[in-house]
Coordinates of C-alpha atoms in Angstrom, one line a residue:
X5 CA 21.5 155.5 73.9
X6 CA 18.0 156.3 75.4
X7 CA 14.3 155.6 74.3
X8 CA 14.9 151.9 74.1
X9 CA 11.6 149.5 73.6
X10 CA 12.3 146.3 75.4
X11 CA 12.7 144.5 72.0
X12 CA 15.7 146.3 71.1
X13 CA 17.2 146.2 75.0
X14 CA 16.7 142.3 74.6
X15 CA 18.6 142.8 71.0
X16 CA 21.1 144.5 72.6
X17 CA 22.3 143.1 75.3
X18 CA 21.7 139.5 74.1
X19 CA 18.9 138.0 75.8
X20 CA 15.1 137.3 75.4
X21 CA 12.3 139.5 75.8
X22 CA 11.0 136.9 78.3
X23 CA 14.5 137.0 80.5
X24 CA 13.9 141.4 80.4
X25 CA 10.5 140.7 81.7
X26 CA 11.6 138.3 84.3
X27 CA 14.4 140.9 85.3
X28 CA 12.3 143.2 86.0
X29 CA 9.9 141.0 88.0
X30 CA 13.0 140.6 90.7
X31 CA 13.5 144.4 90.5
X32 CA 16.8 143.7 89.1
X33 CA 16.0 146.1 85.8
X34 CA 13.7 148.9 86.7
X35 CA 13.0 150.9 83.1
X36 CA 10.5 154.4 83.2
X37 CA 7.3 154.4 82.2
X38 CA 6.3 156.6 79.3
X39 CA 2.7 158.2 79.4
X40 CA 1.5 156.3 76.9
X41 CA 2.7 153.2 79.2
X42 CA 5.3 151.6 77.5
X43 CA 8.5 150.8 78.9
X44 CA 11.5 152.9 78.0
X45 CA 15.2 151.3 78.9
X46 CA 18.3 153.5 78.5
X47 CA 21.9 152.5 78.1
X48 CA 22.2 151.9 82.0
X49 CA 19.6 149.5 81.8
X50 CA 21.4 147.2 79.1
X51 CA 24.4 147.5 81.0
X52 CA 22.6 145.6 83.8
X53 CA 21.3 143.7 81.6
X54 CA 24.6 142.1 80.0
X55 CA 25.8 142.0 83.5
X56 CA 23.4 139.6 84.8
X57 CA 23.2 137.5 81.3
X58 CA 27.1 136.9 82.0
X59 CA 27.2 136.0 85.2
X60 CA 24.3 133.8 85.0
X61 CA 26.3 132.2 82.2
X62 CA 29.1 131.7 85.1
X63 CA 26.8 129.7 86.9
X64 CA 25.8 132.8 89.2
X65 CA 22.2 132.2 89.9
X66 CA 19.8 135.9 88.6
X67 CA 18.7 136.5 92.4
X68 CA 22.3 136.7 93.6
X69 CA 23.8 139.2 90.8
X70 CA 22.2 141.8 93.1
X71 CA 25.3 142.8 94.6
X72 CA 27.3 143.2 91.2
X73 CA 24.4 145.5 89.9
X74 CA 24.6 147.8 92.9
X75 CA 28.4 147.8 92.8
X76 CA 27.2 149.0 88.7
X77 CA 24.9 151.5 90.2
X78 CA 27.2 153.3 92.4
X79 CA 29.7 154.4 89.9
X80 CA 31.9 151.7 89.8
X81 CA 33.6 150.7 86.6
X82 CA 33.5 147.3 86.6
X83 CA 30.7 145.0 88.6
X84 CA 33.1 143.2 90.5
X85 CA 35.0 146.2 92.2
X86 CA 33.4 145.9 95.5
X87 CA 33.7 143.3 98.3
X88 CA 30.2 142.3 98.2
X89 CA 30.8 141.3 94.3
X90 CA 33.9 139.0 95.5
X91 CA 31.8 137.7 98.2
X92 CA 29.2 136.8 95.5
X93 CA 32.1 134.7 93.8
X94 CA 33.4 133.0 96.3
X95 CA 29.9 131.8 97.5
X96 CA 29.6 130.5 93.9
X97 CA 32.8 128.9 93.6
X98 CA 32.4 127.2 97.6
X99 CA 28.8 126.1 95.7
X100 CA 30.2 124.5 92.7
X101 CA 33.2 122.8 94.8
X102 CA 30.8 120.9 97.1
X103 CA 28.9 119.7 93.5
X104 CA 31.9 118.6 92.4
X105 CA 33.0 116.8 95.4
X106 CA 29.6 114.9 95.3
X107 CA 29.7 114.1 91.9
X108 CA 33.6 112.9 92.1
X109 CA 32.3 110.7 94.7
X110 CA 29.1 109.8 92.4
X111 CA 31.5 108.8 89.9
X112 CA 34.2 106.5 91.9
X113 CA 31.0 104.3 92.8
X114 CA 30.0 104.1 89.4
X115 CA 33.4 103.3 88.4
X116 CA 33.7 100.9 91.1
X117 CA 30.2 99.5 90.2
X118 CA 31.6 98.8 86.8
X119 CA 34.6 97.5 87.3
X120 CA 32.8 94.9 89.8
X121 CA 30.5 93.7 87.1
X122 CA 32.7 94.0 84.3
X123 CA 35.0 91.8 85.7
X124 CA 32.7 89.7 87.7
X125 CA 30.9 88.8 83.6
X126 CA 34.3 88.3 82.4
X127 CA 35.3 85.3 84.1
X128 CA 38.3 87.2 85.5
X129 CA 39.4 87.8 88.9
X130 CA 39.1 92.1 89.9
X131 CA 42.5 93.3 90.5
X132 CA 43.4 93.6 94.2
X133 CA 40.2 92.5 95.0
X134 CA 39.0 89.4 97.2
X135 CA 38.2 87.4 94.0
X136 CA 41.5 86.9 93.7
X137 CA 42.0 85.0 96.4
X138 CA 43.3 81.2 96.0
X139 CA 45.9 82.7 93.0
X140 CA 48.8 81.3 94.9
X141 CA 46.8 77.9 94.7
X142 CA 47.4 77.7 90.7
X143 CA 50.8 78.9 90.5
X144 CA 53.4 76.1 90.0
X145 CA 50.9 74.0 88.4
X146 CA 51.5 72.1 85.0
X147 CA 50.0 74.5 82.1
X148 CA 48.1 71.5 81.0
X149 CA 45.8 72.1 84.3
X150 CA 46.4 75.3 83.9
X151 CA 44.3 75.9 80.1
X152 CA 42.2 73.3 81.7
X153 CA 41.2 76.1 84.5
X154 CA 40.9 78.9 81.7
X155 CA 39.0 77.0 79.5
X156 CA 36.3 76.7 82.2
X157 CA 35.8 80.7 82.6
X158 CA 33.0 82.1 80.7
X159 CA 35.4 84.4 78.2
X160 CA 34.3 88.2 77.6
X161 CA 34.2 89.7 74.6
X162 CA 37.8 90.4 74.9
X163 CA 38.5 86.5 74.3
X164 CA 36.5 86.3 71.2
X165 CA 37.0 87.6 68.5
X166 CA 33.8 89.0 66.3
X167 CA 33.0 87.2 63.3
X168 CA 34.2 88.7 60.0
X169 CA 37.1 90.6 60.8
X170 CA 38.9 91.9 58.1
X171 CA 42.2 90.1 57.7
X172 CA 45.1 92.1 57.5
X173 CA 47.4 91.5 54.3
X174 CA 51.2 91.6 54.2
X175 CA 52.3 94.9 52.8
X176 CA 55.9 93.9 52.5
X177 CA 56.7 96.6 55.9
X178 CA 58.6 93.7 57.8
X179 CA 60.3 91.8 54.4
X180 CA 63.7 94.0 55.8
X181 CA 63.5 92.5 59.7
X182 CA 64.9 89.2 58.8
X183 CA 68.7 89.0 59.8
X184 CA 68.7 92.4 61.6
X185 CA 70.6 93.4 64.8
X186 CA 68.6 94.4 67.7
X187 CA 69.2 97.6 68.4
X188 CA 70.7 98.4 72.2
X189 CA 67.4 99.2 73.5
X190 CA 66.2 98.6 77.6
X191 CA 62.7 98.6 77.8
X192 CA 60.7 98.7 81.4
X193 CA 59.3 95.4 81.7
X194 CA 56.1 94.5 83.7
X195 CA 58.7 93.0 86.2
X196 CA 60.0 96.1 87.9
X197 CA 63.2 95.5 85.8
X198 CA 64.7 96.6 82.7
X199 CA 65.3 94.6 79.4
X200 CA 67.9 95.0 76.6
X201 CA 66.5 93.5 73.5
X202 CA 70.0 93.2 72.7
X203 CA 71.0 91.1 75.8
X204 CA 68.4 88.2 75.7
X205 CA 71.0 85.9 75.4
X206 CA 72.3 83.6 72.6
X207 CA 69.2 81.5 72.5
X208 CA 65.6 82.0 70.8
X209 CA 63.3 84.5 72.5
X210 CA 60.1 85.2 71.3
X211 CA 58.4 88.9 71.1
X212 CA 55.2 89.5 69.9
X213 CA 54.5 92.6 69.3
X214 CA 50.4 93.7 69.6
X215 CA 48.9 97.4 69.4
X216 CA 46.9 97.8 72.7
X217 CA 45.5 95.3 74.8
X218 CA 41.3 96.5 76.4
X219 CA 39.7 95.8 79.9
X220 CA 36.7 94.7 80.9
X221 CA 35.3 98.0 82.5
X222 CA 36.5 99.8 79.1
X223 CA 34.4 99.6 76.1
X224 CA 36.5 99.0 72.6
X225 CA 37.0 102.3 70.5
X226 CA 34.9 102.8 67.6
X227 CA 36.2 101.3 64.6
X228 CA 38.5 99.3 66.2
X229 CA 37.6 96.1 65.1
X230 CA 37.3 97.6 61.5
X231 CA 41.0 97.8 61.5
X232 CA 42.7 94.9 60.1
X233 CA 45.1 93.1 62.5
X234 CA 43.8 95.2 65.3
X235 CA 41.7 93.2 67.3
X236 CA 42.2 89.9 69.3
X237 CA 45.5 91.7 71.9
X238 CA 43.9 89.8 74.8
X239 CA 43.2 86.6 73.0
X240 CA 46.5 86.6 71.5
X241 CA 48.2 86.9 75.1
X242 CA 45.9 84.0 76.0
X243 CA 46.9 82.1 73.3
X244 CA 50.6 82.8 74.3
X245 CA 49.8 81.7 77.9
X246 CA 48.0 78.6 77.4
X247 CA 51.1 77.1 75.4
X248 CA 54.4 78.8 77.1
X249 CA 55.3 75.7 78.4
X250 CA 55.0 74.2 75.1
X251 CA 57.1 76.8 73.2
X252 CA 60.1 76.5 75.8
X253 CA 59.7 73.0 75.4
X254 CA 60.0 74.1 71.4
X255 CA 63.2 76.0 72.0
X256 CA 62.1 79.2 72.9
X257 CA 64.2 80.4 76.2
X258 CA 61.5 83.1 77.2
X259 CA 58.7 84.8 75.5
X260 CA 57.8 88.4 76.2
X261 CA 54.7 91.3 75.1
X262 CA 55.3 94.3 73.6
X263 CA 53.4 97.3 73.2
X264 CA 53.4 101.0 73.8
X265 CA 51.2 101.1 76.7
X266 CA 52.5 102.2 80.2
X267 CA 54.1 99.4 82.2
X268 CA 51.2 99.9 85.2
X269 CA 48.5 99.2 82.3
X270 CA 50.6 96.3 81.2
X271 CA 50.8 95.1 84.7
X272 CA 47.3 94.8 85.1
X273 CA 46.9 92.8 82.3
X274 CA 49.7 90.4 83.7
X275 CA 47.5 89.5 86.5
X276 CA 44.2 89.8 85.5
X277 CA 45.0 87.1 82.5
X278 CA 47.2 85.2 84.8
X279 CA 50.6 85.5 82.2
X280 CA 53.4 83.4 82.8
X281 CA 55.9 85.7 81.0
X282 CA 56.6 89.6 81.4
X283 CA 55.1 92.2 79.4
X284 CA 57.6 95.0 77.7
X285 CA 56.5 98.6 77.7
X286 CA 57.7 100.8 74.8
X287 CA 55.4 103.9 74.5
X288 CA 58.0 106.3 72.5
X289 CA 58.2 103.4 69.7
X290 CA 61.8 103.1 70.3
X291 CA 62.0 99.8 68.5
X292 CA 59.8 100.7 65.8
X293 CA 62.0 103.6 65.2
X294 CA 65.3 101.9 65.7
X295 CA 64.1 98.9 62.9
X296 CA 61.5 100.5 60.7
X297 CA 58.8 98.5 62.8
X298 CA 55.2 99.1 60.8
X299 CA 52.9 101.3 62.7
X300 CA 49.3 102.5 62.2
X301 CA 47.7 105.9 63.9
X302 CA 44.3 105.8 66.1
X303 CA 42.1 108.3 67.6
X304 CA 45.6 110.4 67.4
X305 CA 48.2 107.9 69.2
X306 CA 50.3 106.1 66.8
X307 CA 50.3 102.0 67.6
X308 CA 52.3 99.3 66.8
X309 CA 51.0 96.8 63.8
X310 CA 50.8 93.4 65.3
X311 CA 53.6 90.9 64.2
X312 CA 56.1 88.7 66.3
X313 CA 60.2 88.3 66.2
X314 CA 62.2 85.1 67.3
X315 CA 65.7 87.0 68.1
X316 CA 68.4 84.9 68.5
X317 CA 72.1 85.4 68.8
X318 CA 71.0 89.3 69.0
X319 CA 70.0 88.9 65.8
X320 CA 66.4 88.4 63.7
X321 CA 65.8 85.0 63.0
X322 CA 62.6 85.2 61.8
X323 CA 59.7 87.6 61.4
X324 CA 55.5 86.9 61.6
X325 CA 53.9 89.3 59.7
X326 CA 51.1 90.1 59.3
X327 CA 49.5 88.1 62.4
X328 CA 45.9 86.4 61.8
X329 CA 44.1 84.9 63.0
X330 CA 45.6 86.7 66.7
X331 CA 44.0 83.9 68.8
X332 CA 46.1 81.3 67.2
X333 CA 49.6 82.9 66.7
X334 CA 51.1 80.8 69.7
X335 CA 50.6 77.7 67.5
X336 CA 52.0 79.3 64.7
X337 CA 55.0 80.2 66.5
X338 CA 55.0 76.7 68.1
X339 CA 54.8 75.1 64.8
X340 CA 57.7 76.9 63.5
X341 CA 59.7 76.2 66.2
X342 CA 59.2 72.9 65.9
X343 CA 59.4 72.4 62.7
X344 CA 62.8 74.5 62.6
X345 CA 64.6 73.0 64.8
X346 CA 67.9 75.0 66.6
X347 CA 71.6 73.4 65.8

């Protein structure tokens, strides 16, 4: 095609009439001039033209698609052909490489600035950090000074739960638990060892079950909380810390979490909330598919619903289910311990 107008080279080969102009201007595109003075482009010029709009869409800055035009001009087939063209690349990619390494390392101090203050506002100690110095000072203590510590921390948003949460209602998905087997099923526990559910011995253990638990540098998915029996995974676990001693006092011979999130995520939790019992990590659902557990899907991962188990004699004693209000459950399960006494 000859006897283009620039209108229908910018038509062509995708661009503006402005970007043809400016083109020109670096002597990247030089058309003919008619007599009359108008510019007339050929098929040569789009070519150019459609070179430069793609590699500027590569990241390639205009001025330095010289190279890849002349490679064009001499009869090459493709713009890239000569060594000059791969020089042009690999100048671009060295370019982008040093932007990212500088944003990366942008990034891990804004990371690191978050983590600082999101932990620093929650009352919590950072993980490996110097604020957790003085740990070894509470350990061994009687959990009576030990809620008497928590209770003095200024609780996140984590801790509370948001007024107005819808409560979740019993569908009837656990009514089948109640006198089942546990299955022979070893779970990774926050620990370093495995657990059988089956081998937890002949006396009551308690395992509550909870969908995810959040952080403090990590802001709550959207919608979350308008999930019924979603939220309240870190105040439950609080709730479950503050009155372990209690519940062994009750009967209980351990208590364990349960969720499907990785044993490292689980681990962190662990220390940052201080938790005097081990956390189970169970991210293919083995249990839920082993004894019809309920689950519910979000943002494409499917979750455990929130309910706890008393196992005893490798068997299900008794089932909570639904769970609400979360930051209470340990008294509930303390109750019924208490007032069901083991022979």
């Amino acid at each position: 095609m000859s006897g283009m107008k620039i209108g229908e080279l910018a038509r062509c080969a995708g661009v503006t009439i402005k970007a043809v102009r400016y083109y020109e201007s670096l002597g990247l595109v030089t058309p003919r001039r008619l007599a009359n003075g108008y510019r007339d482009y050929t098929e040569d010029d789009a070519r150019l033209v459609r070179e430069i709009r793609t590699l500027s869409s590569l990241g390639i800055p205009v001025e330095r698609t010289r190279p890849f035009l002349a490679c064009l001009a001499a009869g090459r087939q493709h713009a890239d052909d000569c060594p000059e063209s791969l020089a042009g690349y690999r100048e671009a990619v060295d370019e982008l490489t040093e932007r990212i390494e500088a944003l990366t390392a942008r990034r891990a101090v804004l990371m690191q600035h978050l983590r600082q203050a999101a932990y620093r506002n929650s009352g919590v100690p950072l993980p490996g950090g110097e604020e957790r110095e003085g740990r070894e000072e509470h350990e061994g203590h009687e959990e009576r000074e030990e809620h008497e510590e928590y209770g003095e921390h200024p609780m996140s948003d984590l801790h509370r739960l948001p007024e107005n949460l819808p409560v979740p209602e019993d569908d009837g998905a656990a009514d089948h638990l109640p006198g089942l087997k546990v299955p022979r099923i070893e779970l990774p526990s926050t620990t370093g060892e495995k657990v059988g559910i089956h081998t937890l011995g002949t006396g009551r253990t308690v395992v509550y079950v909870y969908p995810l638990t959040g952080r403090p540098d990590a802001d709550l998915s959207h919608g979350w909380d308008a999930i019924p029996g979603a939220r309240g995974c870190t105040a439950e676990a609080c709730d479950f810390r503050d009155h372990h001693h209690e519940l062994l006092a009750a009967g209980a011979q351990g208590v364990f979490g349960l969720s499907s999130q990785d044993t490292a995520y689980q681990r962190e939790v662990v220390e940052r909330l201080r938790l005097p019992f081990a956390m189970l990590s169970d991210p293919r659902l083995s249990l839920a598919a082993a004894l019809d557990l309920p689950t519910f899907t979000f943002d494409g991962a499917t979750l455990f619903k929130r309910l706890t188990l008393v196992i005893r004699d490798e068997a299900i004693e008794h089932v909570f289910y639904p769970v609400f209000p979360p930051n209470e459950h340990a008294r509930q399960v303390l109750a019924w311990l208490r007032d069901n006494p083991a022979e």
